[in-house]
Amino acid sequence: MKTLGLIFPDQLSKNNPIFDSTKRDIQVLYFEPLDIYFDQNHHKQKLAFLFSSLRHFIKELNLKNSDHVPVTKGQKNGMTDLLSDYIRLNNYEVLEVVHPSDHKTLTQLTLLTSKLGIALKVHDDPKFISSADEFKNWAEGKKSLVQEFFYRWLRKKYNILIEDEKPVGGEWNFDSKNRVSINKLNEDPPEREKIKPDALSVDVMVDVENVFGKNFGDLENFNWSVTREDAEKKANEFFNSLINNFGPFQDAMDAGNPTLFHSLLSPYINVGLLDPMKIIVKAEKKYYEGAPLNSVEGFIRQILGWREFIRGIYWLKMPDYKSLNFFENTRKLPELFWTGETRMQCVAKAVESTKELGYSHHIHRLMVTGNFALLSEIDPRYVCEWYLGVYLD
Ligand SMILES: Cc1cc2nc3c(=O)[nH]c(=O)nc-3n(C[C@H](O)[C@H](O)[C@H](O)COP(=O)(O)OP(=O)(O)OC[C@H]3O[C@@H](n4cnc5c(N)ncnc54)[C@H](O)[C@@H]3O)c2cc1C
């Protein structure tokens, strides 16, 4: 069967099953202009990160049987037509893809292949440890879905921080040790190494300015790795100099330092440049080399617990989940979410780092902007759209 394997910018895992498929001599299409990138205002650094990571990946793999559709002007809502033309022209009978990260793209591919009368094969997403189906089975029959229980279940399943079938240290969760105030910090967090964009990244930035010039954020402060090798360096930087203080100051905020001891690894994990299980195993190893258990367990819980749980919930509840509005809030997002201009210093600082870096840590997101959005009765649709757009992850 003549097969086309699709690769999107956030599907760069080394073990992407499409590349297994290349052994069967299929054509690979690297495809940038997903409709979801045009649907709303995404941070320019996020788009540059996605496209630059993909283009570096293409260069690294250097596959013969491959094509690349880059992002260009005038492609808004053009994904289905572009793919449809490509498939028709080359008479493909099967479209293979890794499970897309969002519901809309999956629906579009399902409808497209059905319209063209060709088969669609969707592989599990290797960027996640648990599959959407596994989560569904776990959730089946439960009255309420609690992250902590899913996390414990995965800890046992993968034998992470488990000794003699019991959690290391006698507890599953050491969060109570992870709420130290910033006033107790006696040293500045170490400087992180800067990343200089190479020529390929600069080309991508030019494309982003051309196509998404009016979007949020700017590219001057772009300081993200775009290759697996550099992402691994960032992971090592975290494990070598930040993890010990990660736990205690995980929930702290500092007006002068938006990143503190956080790993800043989420963008790399979310596009497949870093593998979540490998990162977890590295963290576990740090514990056996002497890193504090509250830091290591807290870090592992974010990836094995929260990341897997929230992803499971997304696929379990979508598409209805997107339009839930329990409090029937109707307000629009105030302009300060884009400008940061407000006398509320915590909100101003959270928006400032969001704009400058495409990043803010979980407490800024949850307790500052999230809490403010809830208290000011903003329609959750606008809130979700903002979160989806403004962060690299
Ligand atoms: C309102 C809101 C929106 C968010 N939107 C996203 C999003 O779109 N994409 C995203 O990846 N994360 C999201 N998060 C989770 C979390 O804020 C980010 O993953 C984290 O801040 C990324 O920074 P870091 O890599 O420095 O994380 P660290 O604090 O160093 O944590 C380590 C890793 O754990 C994972 N992680 C940490 N916290 C969470 C969490 N609450 N849920 C899921 N995974 C987590 C990430 O992979 C992260 O890299 C959101 C949180 C909130 C409260």
Tab-separated table of C-alpha atoms and ligand atoms in Angstrom:
chain	number	residue	atom	x	y	z
A	1	MET	CA	0.000	0.000	0.000
A	2	LYS	CA	1.411	3.378	-0.974
A	3	THR	CA	1.847	5.156	2.348
A	4	LEU	CA	2.498	8.718	3.456
A	5	GLY	CA	3.927	9.278	6.947
A	6	LEU	CA	3.215	12.701	8.424
A	7	ILE	CA	5.474	14.476	10.903
A	8	PHE	CA	4.281	17.628	12.666
A	9	PRO	CA	6.614	20.093	14.432
A	10	ASP	CA	5.859	18.628	17.867
A	11	GLN	CA	6.492	15.012	16.829
A	12	LEU	CA	10.263	14.859	16.970
A	13	SER	CA	10.721	11.840	19.240
A	14	LYS	CA	13.653	9.656	18.337
A	15	ASN	CA	11.364	6.634	18.567
A	16	ASN	CA	8.592	8.182	16.453
A	17	PRO	CA	6.921	5.101	14.882
A	18	ILE	CA	6.791	6.847	11.503
A	19	PHE	CA	10.554	6.438	11.312
A	20	ASP	CA	10.209	2.739	12.005
A	21	SER	CA	7.916	2.825	9.049
A	22	THR	CA	10.672	4.256	6.865
A	23	LYS	CA	12.093	0.742	6.911
A	24	ARG	CA	9.037	-0.086	4.820
A	25	ASP	CA	10.126	2.582	2.384
A	26	ILE	CA	7.309	5.047	2.854
A	27	GLN	CA	7.349	8.731	1.966
A	28	VAL	CA	7.681	11.134	4.911
A	29	LEU	CA	6.072	14.565	4.837
A	30	TYR	CA	7.258	17.130	7.387
A	31	PHE	CA	4.321	19.474	7.682
A	32	GLU	CA	4.370	22.876	9.413
A	33	PRO	CA	1.198	24.831	8.525
A	34	LEU	CA	-1.301	23.200	10.898
A	35	ASP	CA	-4.502	25.231	11.181
A	36	ILE	CA	-4.082	25.402	14.956
A	37	TYR	CA	-1.034	27.642	14.521
A	38	PHE	CA	-3.137	30.166	12.594
A	39	ASP	CA	-6.331	29.880	14.665
A	40	GLN	CA	-5.205	32.119	17.494
A	41	ASN	CA	-2.463	34.369	18.800
A	42	HIS	CA	0.571	32.183	19.605
A	43	HIS	CA	3.764	33.615	21.081
A	44	LYS	CA	6.319	34.236	18.321
A	45	GLN	CA	8.980	32.353	20.292
A	46	LYS	CA	6.722	29.308	20.492
A	47	LEU	CA	6.264	29.247	16.714
A	48	ALA	CA	9.984	29.838	16.108
A	49	PHE	CA	10.817	27.041	18.558
A	50	LEU	CA	8.444	24.582	16.863
A	51	PHE	CA	9.523	25.291	13.287
A	52	SER	CA	13.217	25.595	14.076
A	53	SER	CA	13.188	22.321	16.028
A	54	LEU	CA	11.481	20.597	13.099
A	55	ARG	CA	13.903	22.037	10.533
A	56	HIS	CA	16.925	21.016	12.608
A	57	PHE	CA	15.409	17.564	12.917
A	58	ILE	CA	14.970	17.313	9.133
A	59	LYS	CA	18.590	18.319	8.663
A	60	GLU	CA	19.779	15.821	11.262
A	61	LEU	CA	17.823	12.907	9.764
A	62	ASN	CA	18.532	13.794	6.154
A	63	LEU	CA	16.013	11.247	4.850
A	64	LYS	CA	15.864	10.595	1.126
A	65	ASN	CA	12.155	9.880	0.794
A	66	SER	CA	10.901	13.059	2.352
A	67	ASP	CA	9.269	16.391	1.585
A	68	HIS	CA	8.825	19.476	3.713
A	69	VAL	CA	5.905	21.917	3.666
A	70	PRO	CA	7.134	25.038	5.486
A	71	VAL	CA	4.919	27.699	6.902
A	72	THR	CA	4.289	30.596	4.493
A	73	LYS	CA	1.830	33.454	4.209
A	74	GLY	CA	-1.738	32.741	3.075
A	75	GLN	CA	-2.043	29.228	4.536
A	76	LYS	CA	-4.682	30.122	7.151
A	77	ASN	CA	-7.159	27.215	7.331
A	78	GLY	CA	-5.265	25.560	4.499
A	79	MET	CA	-4.071	22.337	6.112
A	80	THR	CA	-6.765	20.063	4.718
A	81	ASP	CA	-6.428	21.435	1.172
A	82	LEU	CA	-2.631	21.267	1.181
A	83	LEU	CA	-2.632	17.686	2.430
A	84	SER	CA	-5.475	16.667	0.180
A	85	ASP	CA	-3.653	17.957	-2.937
A	86	TYR	CA	-0.434	16.225	-1.903
A	87	ILE	CA	-2.175	12.894	-1.279
A	88	ARG	CA	-4.191	13.010	-4.514
A	89	LEU	CA	-1.213	14.010	-6.645
A	90	ASN	CA	0.839	11.080	-5.391
A	91	ASN	CA	-1.985	8.531	-5.088
A	92	TYR	CA	-1.361	7.558	-1.477
A	93	GLU	CA	-3.581	4.813	-0.088
A	94	VAL	CA	-2.645	5.111	3.587
A	95	LEU	CA	-1.878	8.091	5.810
A	96	GLU	CA	0.158	7.319	8.929
A	97	VAL	CA	0.567	9.758	11.768
A	98	VAL	CA	1.449	9.815	15.440
A	99	HIS	CA	-1.563	10.717	17.595
A	100	PRO	CA	-1.763	14.522	17.189
A	101	SER	CA	-1.535	16.608	20.363
A	102	ASP	CA	-4.873	18.330	19.820
A	103	HIS	CA	-8.397	17.224	19.114
A	104	LYS	CA	-8.976	19.514	16.138
A	105	THR	CA	-6.057	18.175	14.092
A	106	LEU	CA	-7.035	14.570	14.776
A	107	THR	CA	-10.606	15.303	13.667
A	108	GLN	CA	-9.389	17.048	10.522
A	109	LEU	CA	-7.213	14.082	9.555
A	110	THR	CA	-10.041	11.639	10.233
A	111	LEU	CA	-12.428	13.595	8.007
A	112	LEU	CA	-9.836	14.167	5.292
A	113	THR	CA	-8.905	10.504	4.928
A	114	SER	CA	-12.530	9.466	5.012
A	115	LYS	CA	-13.344	11.980	2.251
A	116	LEU	CA	-10.425	10.771	0.136
A	117	GLY	CA	-11.334	7.138	0.785
A	118	ILE	CA	-7.888	6.235	2.147
A	119	ALA	CA	-6.887	4.554	5.410
A	120	LEU	CA	-5.679	6.510	8.447
A	121	LYS	CA	-3.307	4.784	10.842
A	122	VAL	CA	-2.770	6.619	14.136
A	123	HIS	CA	0.171	5.515	16.292
A	124	ASP	CA	0.412	6.048	20.064
A	125	ASP	CA	2.308	9.202	20.956
A	126	PRO	CA	5.798	8.295	22.261
A	127	LYS	CA	6.011	11.685	24.034
A	128	PHE	CA	3.767	10.216	26.708
A	129	ILE	CA	4.377	7.265	28.984
A	130	SER	CA	0.750	6.226	29.215
A	131	SER	CA	-1.569	6.042	26.205
A	132	ALA	CA	-4.963	7.745	26.002
A	133	ASP	CA	-6.557	4.268	25.993
A	134	GLU	CA	-4.671	3.166	29.084
A	135	PHE	CA	-5.897	6.255	30.940
A	136	LYS	CA	-9.446	5.563	29.801
A	137	ASN	CA	-9.234	2.020	31.180
A	138	TRP	CA	-7.786	3.282	34.458
A	139	ALA	CA	-10.550	5.896	34.748
A	140	GLU	CA	-13.345	3.438	33.944
A	141	GLY	CA	-15.817	3.052	36.813
A	142	LYS	CA	-14.061	5.544	39.128
A	143	LYS	CA	-16.334	8.054	40.879
A	144	SER	CA	-13.698	10.755	40.799
A	145	LEU	CA	-10.388	10.983	38.989
A	146	VAL	CA	-7.538	11.926	41.315
A	147	GLN	CA	-4.061	12.690	39.978
A	148	GLU	CA	-2.317	11.324	43.063
A	149	PHE	CA	-3.815	7.853	42.540
A	150	PHE	CA	-2.924	7.726	38.840
A	151	TYR	CA	0.592	8.837	39.764
A	152	ARG	CA	0.963	6.086	42.376
A	153	TRP	CA	-0.356	3.537	39.897
A	154	LEU	CA	2.266	4.590	37.331
A	155	ARG	CA	5.015	4.657	39.981
A	156	LYS	CA	4.236	1.031	40.764
A	157	LYS	CA	3.824	0.039	37.145
A	158	TYR	CA	7.240	1.443	36.180
A	159	ASN	CA	8.942	0.780	39.512
A	160	ILE	CA	9.960	4.412	40.002
A	161	LEU	CA	11.217	5.331	43.488
A	162	ILE	CA	9.935	1.991	44.759
A	163	GLU	CA	11.873	-0.347	47.036
A	164	ASP	CA	10.469	-3.651	48.315
A	165	GLU	CA	7.170	-2.712	46.650
A	166	LYS	CA	6.917	0.391	48.879
A	167	PRO	CA	7.529	4.053	48.073
A	168	VAL	CA	11.068	5.159	48.861
A	169	GLY	CA	11.178	7.203	52.083
A	170	GLY	CA	7.918	5.672	53.305
A	171	GLU	CA	5.627	8.252	51.644
A	172	TRP	CA	4.314	8.717	48.133
A	173	ASN	CA	4.440	12.484	48.239
A	174	PHE	CA	6.727	14.995	49.990
A	175	ASP	CA	4.897	18.151	48.968
A	176	SER	CA	4.714	19.433	52.537
A	177	LYS	CA	8.498	20.022	52.366
A	178	ASN	CA	8.162	21.870	49.073
A	179	ARG	CA	6.592	25.125	50.192
A	180	VAL	CA	9.569	27.070	51.495
A	181	SER	CA	9.303	30.859	51.281
A	182	ILE	CA	11.650	32.748	48.962
A	183	ASN	CA	12.887	34.700	52.021
A	184	LYS	CA	14.655	31.532	53.151
A	185	LEU	CA	16.771	31.391	49.997
A	186	ASN	CA	20.366	32.246	50.919
A	187	GLU	CA	21.956	32.082	47.471
A	188	ASP	CA	21.137	33.341	43.986
A	189	PRO	CA	19.963	30.607	41.612
A	190	PRO	CA	22.860	29.717	39.277
A	191	GLU	CA	23.093	31.517	35.930
A	192	ARG	CA	21.809	29.396	33.063
A	193	GLU	CA	23.854	29.045	29.934
A	194	LYS	CA	22.645	31.269	27.071
A	195	ILE	CA	21.778	29.772	23.708
A	196	LYS	CA	22.775	31.649	20.573
A	197	PRO	CA	20.384	31.037	17.653
A	198	ASP	CA	22.202	29.558	14.630
A	199	ALA	CA	21.622	30.584	10.991
A	200	LEU	CA	18.774	28.095	10.538
A	201	SER	CA	16.964	29.478	13.587
A	202	VAL	CA	17.466	33.022	12.326
A	203	ASP	CA	15.865	32.009	8.986
A	204	VAL	CA	12.932	30.564	10.899
A	205	MET	CA	12.573	33.776	12.897
A	206	VAL	CA	12.379	35.729	9.641
A	207	ASP	CA	9.591	33.387	8.481
A	208	VAL	CA	7.766	33.824	11.781
A	209	GLU	CA	7.991	37.620	11.496
A	210	ASN	CA	6.701	37.435	7.919
A	211	VAL	CA	3.785	35.138	8.617
A	212	PHE	CA	2.931	35.900	12.254
A	213	GLY	CA	4.353	39.425	12.600
A	214	LYS	CA	1.414	40.751	14.631
A	215	ASN	CA	1.502	37.942	17.198
A	216	PHE	CA	2.272	38.264	20.917
A	217	GLY	CA	5.873	38.469	22.170
A	218	ASP	CA	9.085	39.164	20.349
A	219	LEU	CA	12.016	37.115	19.188
A	220	GLU	CA	14.929	39.177	20.531
A	221	ASN	CA	15.108	37.184	23.759
A	222	PHE	CA	14.816	33.765	22.113
A	223	ASN	CA	16.860	31.509	24.366
A	224	TRP	CA	15.640	27.965	23.708
A	225	SER	CA	17.410	24.863	22.457
A	226	VAL	CA	16.160	23.541	19.137
A	227	THR	CA	18.131	20.295	18.860
A	228	ARG	CA	18.103	17.095	20.886
A	229	GLU	CA	21.755	17.562	21.802
A	230	ASP	CA	21.200	21.077	23.177
A	231	ALA	CA	17.995	20.060	24.955
A	232	GLU	CA	19.981	17.300	26.665
A	233	LYS	CA	22.537	19.902	27.762
A	234	LYS	CA	19.689	21.857	29.347
A	235	ALA	CA	18.511	18.717	31.148
A	236	ASN	CA	22.047	18.128	32.448
A	237	GLU	CA	22.264	21.743	33.597
A	238	PHE	CA	19.109	21.172	35.630
A	239	PHE	CA	20.314	17.892	37.119
A	240	ASN	CA	23.779	19.256	37.888
A	241	SER	CA	22.969	22.601	39.440
A	242	LEU	CA	19.262	23.157	40.048
A	243	ILE	CA	17.488	20.001	41.200
A	244	ASN	CA	18.522	20.159	44.865
A	245	ASN	CA	16.666	23.423	45.379
A	246	PHE	CA	13.848	22.544	42.968
A	247	GLY	CA	11.737	20.911	45.683
A	248	PRO	CA	11.888	23.445	48.529
A	249	PHE	CA	11.379	26.484	46.249
A	250	GLN	CA	9.017	24.840	43.779
A	251	ASP	CA	6.082	27.012	44.831
A	252	ALA	CA	8.049	30.181	45.622
A	253	MET	CA	7.921	33.377	43.591
A	254	ASP	CA	10.615	36.007	43.228
A	255	ALA	CA	9.940	39.326	41.499
A	256	GLY	CA	13.501	39.421	40.130
A	257	ASN	CA	13.782	35.825	38.912
A	258	PRO	CA	10.892	34.216	37.028
A	259	THR	CA	12.525	30.799	36.628
A	260	LEU	CA	14.195	30.131	40.037
A	261	PHE	CA	15.076	26.395	40.175
A	262	HIS	CA	12.503	25.167	37.655
A	263	SER	CA	13.777	22.938	34.879
A	264	LEU	CA	12.369	24.776	31.822
A	265	LEU	CA	12.272	21.383	30.137
A	266	SER	CA	8.567	21.244	29.248
A	267	PRO	CA	8.946	22.559	25.660
A	268	TYR	CA	11.559	19.894	24.879
A	269	ILE	CA	9.504	17.084	26.392
A	270	ASN	CA	6.402	18.324	24.585
A	271	VAL	CA	7.961	18.211	21.114
A	272	GLY	CA	9.864	14.967	21.651
A	273	LEU	CA	13.404	16.359	21.923
A	274	LEU	CA	13.543	14.864	25.419
A	275	ASP	CA	11.949	11.589	26.414
A	276	PRO	CA	9.836	11.830	29.610
A	277	MET	CA	10.806	8.390	30.958
A	278	LYS	CA	14.511	9.021	30.387
A	279	ILE	CA	14.211	12.303	32.301
A	280	ILE	CA	12.408	10.526	35.147
A	281	VAL	CA	15.072	7.822	35.313
A	282	LYS	CA	17.808	10.489	35.379
A	283	ALA	CA	16.020	12.220	38.253
A	284	GLU	CA	15.694	8.933	40.138
A	285	LYS	CA	19.423	8.308	39.653
A	286	LYS	CA	20.148	11.732	41.165
A	287	TYR	CA	18.313	10.619	44.305
A	288	TYR	CA	20.551	7.566	44.630
A	289	GLU	CA	23.539	9.882	44.152
A	290	GLY	CA	22.433	12.068	47.049
A	291	ALA	CA	19.853	14.605	45.769
A	292	PRO	CA	17.074	15.306	48.319
A	293	LEU	CA	14.074	13.009	48.022
A	294	ASN	CA	11.550	15.858	48.267
A	295	SER	CA	13.134	17.504	45.213
A	296	VAL	CA	13.397	14.325	43.173
A	297	GLU	CA	9.956	12.977	44.062
A	298	GLY	CA	8.390	16.414	43.456
A	299	PHE	CA	10.006	16.654	40.030
A	300	ILE	CA	9.067	13.102	39.038
A	301	ARG	CA	5.477	13.676	40.189
A	302	GLN	CA	5.131	16.655	37.846
A	303	ILE	CA	6.100	14.554	34.833
A	304	LEU	CA	4.800	11.085	35.694
A	305	GLY	CA	1.791	12.360	37.626
A	306	TRP	CA	0.502	15.721	36.473
A	307	ARG	CA	1.677	15.655	32.866
A	308	GLU	CA	0.305	12.168	32.171
A	309	PHE	CA	-2.894	12.776	34.149
A	310	ILE	CA	-3.824	16.057	32.461
A	311	ARG	CA	-3.158	14.592	29.040
A	312	GLY	CA	-5.353	11.596	29.906
A	313	ILE	CA	-8.146	13.903	31.071
A	314	TYR	CA	-7.887	15.936	27.850
A	315	TRP	CA	-8.507	12.939	25.583
A	316	LEU	CA	-11.111	11.450	27.912
A	317	LYS	CA	-13.217	14.604	28.064
A	318	MET	CA	-12.698	16.332	24.739
A	319	PRO	CA	-14.367	17.821	22.744
A	320	ASP	CA	-17.036	18.792	25.330
A	321	TYR	CA	-14.349	19.744	27.848
A	322	LYS	CA	-13.418	22.791	25.800
A	323	SER	CA	-16.785	24.455	26.249
A	324	LEU	CA	-17.368	23.736	29.963
A	325	ASN	CA	-18.140	26.870	31.953
A	326	PHE	CA	-19.253	25.811	35.436
A	327	PHE	CA	-19.655	29.360	36.817
A	328	GLU	CA	-21.184	30.667	33.581
A	329	ASN	CA	-18.567	33.395	33.417
A	330	THR	CA	-18.879	35.750	30.487
A	331	ARG	CA	-16.143	38.379	30.759
A	332	LYS	CA	-13.546	38.838	28.026
A	333	LEU	CA	-9.844	38.694	28.816
A	334	PRO	CA	-8.727	42.174	29.914
A	335	GLU	CA	-5.985	43.856	27.896
A	336	LEU	CA	-3.534	43.523	30.811
A	337	PHE	CA	-3.076	39.822	29.926
A	338	TRP	CA	-1.278	41.035	26.801
A	339	THR	CA	0.364	44.224	28.059
A	340	GLY	CA	1.117	43.400	31.700
A	341	GLU	CA	0.025	46.943	32.519
A	342	THR	CA	-1.575	46.742	35.931
A	343	ARG	CA	-0.776	47.891	39.454
A	344	MET	CA	-1.126	44.280	40.672
A	345	GLN	CA	2.609	43.525	40.783
A	346	CYS	CA	2.274	39.731	40.837
A	347	VAL	CA	0.119	39.772	37.684
A	348	ALA	CA	2.359	42.354	35.994
A	349	LYS	CA	5.470	40.229	36.695
A	350	ALA	CA	3.808	37.010	35.524
A	351	VAL	CA	2.762	38.617	32.235
A	352	GLU	CA	6.168	40.289	31.857
A	353	SER	CA	8.062	36.961	31.938
A	354	THR	CA	5.409	35.355	29.747
A	355	LYS	CA	5.967	38.044	27.140
A	356	GLU	CA	9.733	38.084	27.396
A	357	LEU	CA	10.425	34.350	27.632
A	358	GLY	CA	7.263	32.503	26.583
A	359	TYR	CA	7.537	31.023	30.064
A	360	SER	CA	6.348	31.386	33.591
A	361	HIS	CA	6.390	28.707	36.243
A	362	HIS	CA	3.377	26.790	37.519
A	363	ILE	CA	2.599	29.094	40.456
A	364	HIS	CA	2.471	32.176	38.224
A	365	ARG	CA	0.135	30.265	35.930
A	366	LEU	CA	-2.047	28.657	38.584
A	367	MET	CA	-2.056	31.026	41.526
A	368	VAL	CA	-1.522	34.387	39.842
A	369	THR	CA	-2.967	34.650	36.335
A	370	GLY	CA	-5.248	31.620	36.800
A	371	ASN	CA	-6.599	32.817	40.111
A	372	PHE	CA	-7.063	36.346	38.802
A	373	ALA	CA	-8.961	35.027	35.760
A	374	LEU	CA	-11.248	32.974	38.010
A	375	LEU	CA	-11.917	35.778	40.495
A	376	SER	CA	-12.617	38.269	37.738
A	377	GLU	CA	-15.127	35.876	36.145
A	378	ILE	CA	-13.531	35.557	32.734
A	379	ASP	CA	-15.071	33.090	30.299
A	380	PRO	CA	-12.797	29.990	30.489
A	381	ARG	CA	-12.680	29.770	26.685
A	382	TYR	CA	-10.628	32.971	26.555
A	383	VAL	CA	-8.487	31.860	29.470
A	384	CYS	CA	-7.670	28.495	27.846
A	385	GLU	CA	-6.886	30.190	24.551
A	386	TRP	CA	-4.486	32.577	26.287
A	387	TYR	CA	-2.645	29.762	28.087
A	388	LEU	CA	-2.441	27.722	24.921
A	389	GLY	CA	-0.977	30.631	22.998
A	390	VAL	CA	1.471	32.386	25.263
A	391	TYR	CA	3.744	29.586	26.535
A	392	LEU	CA	6.254	27.531	24.620
A	393	ASP	CA	4.896	24.310	26.115
B	1	LIG	C1	-3.063	27.228	33.989
B	1	LIG	C2	-1.933	26.311	33.646
B	1	LIG	C3	-1.650	26.052	32.312
B	1	LIG	C4	-0.612	25.184	31.967
B	1	LIG	N1	-0.375	24.907	30.645
B	1	LIG	C5	0.575	24.013	30.309
B	1	LIG	C6	0.795	23.664	28.949
B	1	LIG	O1	0.123	24.147	28.029
B	1	LIG	N2	1.768	22.768	28.671
B	1	LIG	C7	2.535	22.212	29.655
B	1	LIG	O2	3.427	21.415	29.341
B	1	LIG	N3	2.339	22.514	30.933
B	1	LIG	C8	1.381	23.390	31.290
B	1	LIG	N4	1.185	23.687	32.613
B	1	LIG	C9	1.938	22.962	33.634
B	1	LIG	C10	3.206	23.655	34.159
B	1	LIG	O3	2.931	24.974	34.539
B	1	LIG	C11	4.324	23.628	33.131
B	1	LIG	O4	4.499	22.323	32.622
B	1	LIG	C12	5.627	24.050	33.794
B	1	LIG	O5	5.480	25.330	34.352
B	1	LIG	C13	6.727	24.037	32.769
B	1	LIG	O6	7.887	24.592	33.300
B	1	LIG	P1	9.129	23.718	33.733
B	1	LIG	O7	9.542	22.855	32.604
B	1	LIG	O8	10.133	24.655	34.293
B	1	LIG	O9	8.484	22.812	34.851
B	1	LIG	P2	9.064	22.193	36.191
B	1	LIG	O10	8.451	22.904	37.323
B	1	LIG	O11	10.535	22.112	36.127
B	1	LIG	O12	8.423	20.728	36.163
B	1	LIG	C14	9.048	19.637	35.499
B	1	LIG	C15	8.193	19.111	34.389
B	1	LIG	O13	6.995	18.561	34.892
B	1	LIG	C16	5.920	18.777	33.993
B	1	LIG	N5	4.911	19.573	34.703
B	1	LIG	C17	5.129	20.401	35.739
B	1	LIG	N6	3.975	20.871	36.230
B	1	LIG	C18	3.004	20.329	35.480
B	1	LIG	C19	1.582	20.423	35.503
B	1	LIG	N7	0.937	21.161	36.412
B	1	LIG	N8	0.891	19.762	34.572
B	1	LIG	C20	1.534	19.018	33.645
B	1	LIG	N9	2.871	18.870	33.587
B	1	LIG	C21	3.590	19.513	34.496
B	1	LIG	C22	6.492	19.520	32.790
B	1	LIG	O14	6.795	18.576	31.794
B	1	LIG	C23	7.752	20.140	33.356
B	1	LIG	O15	8.751	20.337	32.394
B	1	LIG	C24	0.147	24.570	32.982
B	1	LIG	C25	-0.135	24.847	34.318
B	1	LIG	C26	-1.162	25.700	34.646
B	1	LIG	C27	-1.441	25.954	36.085
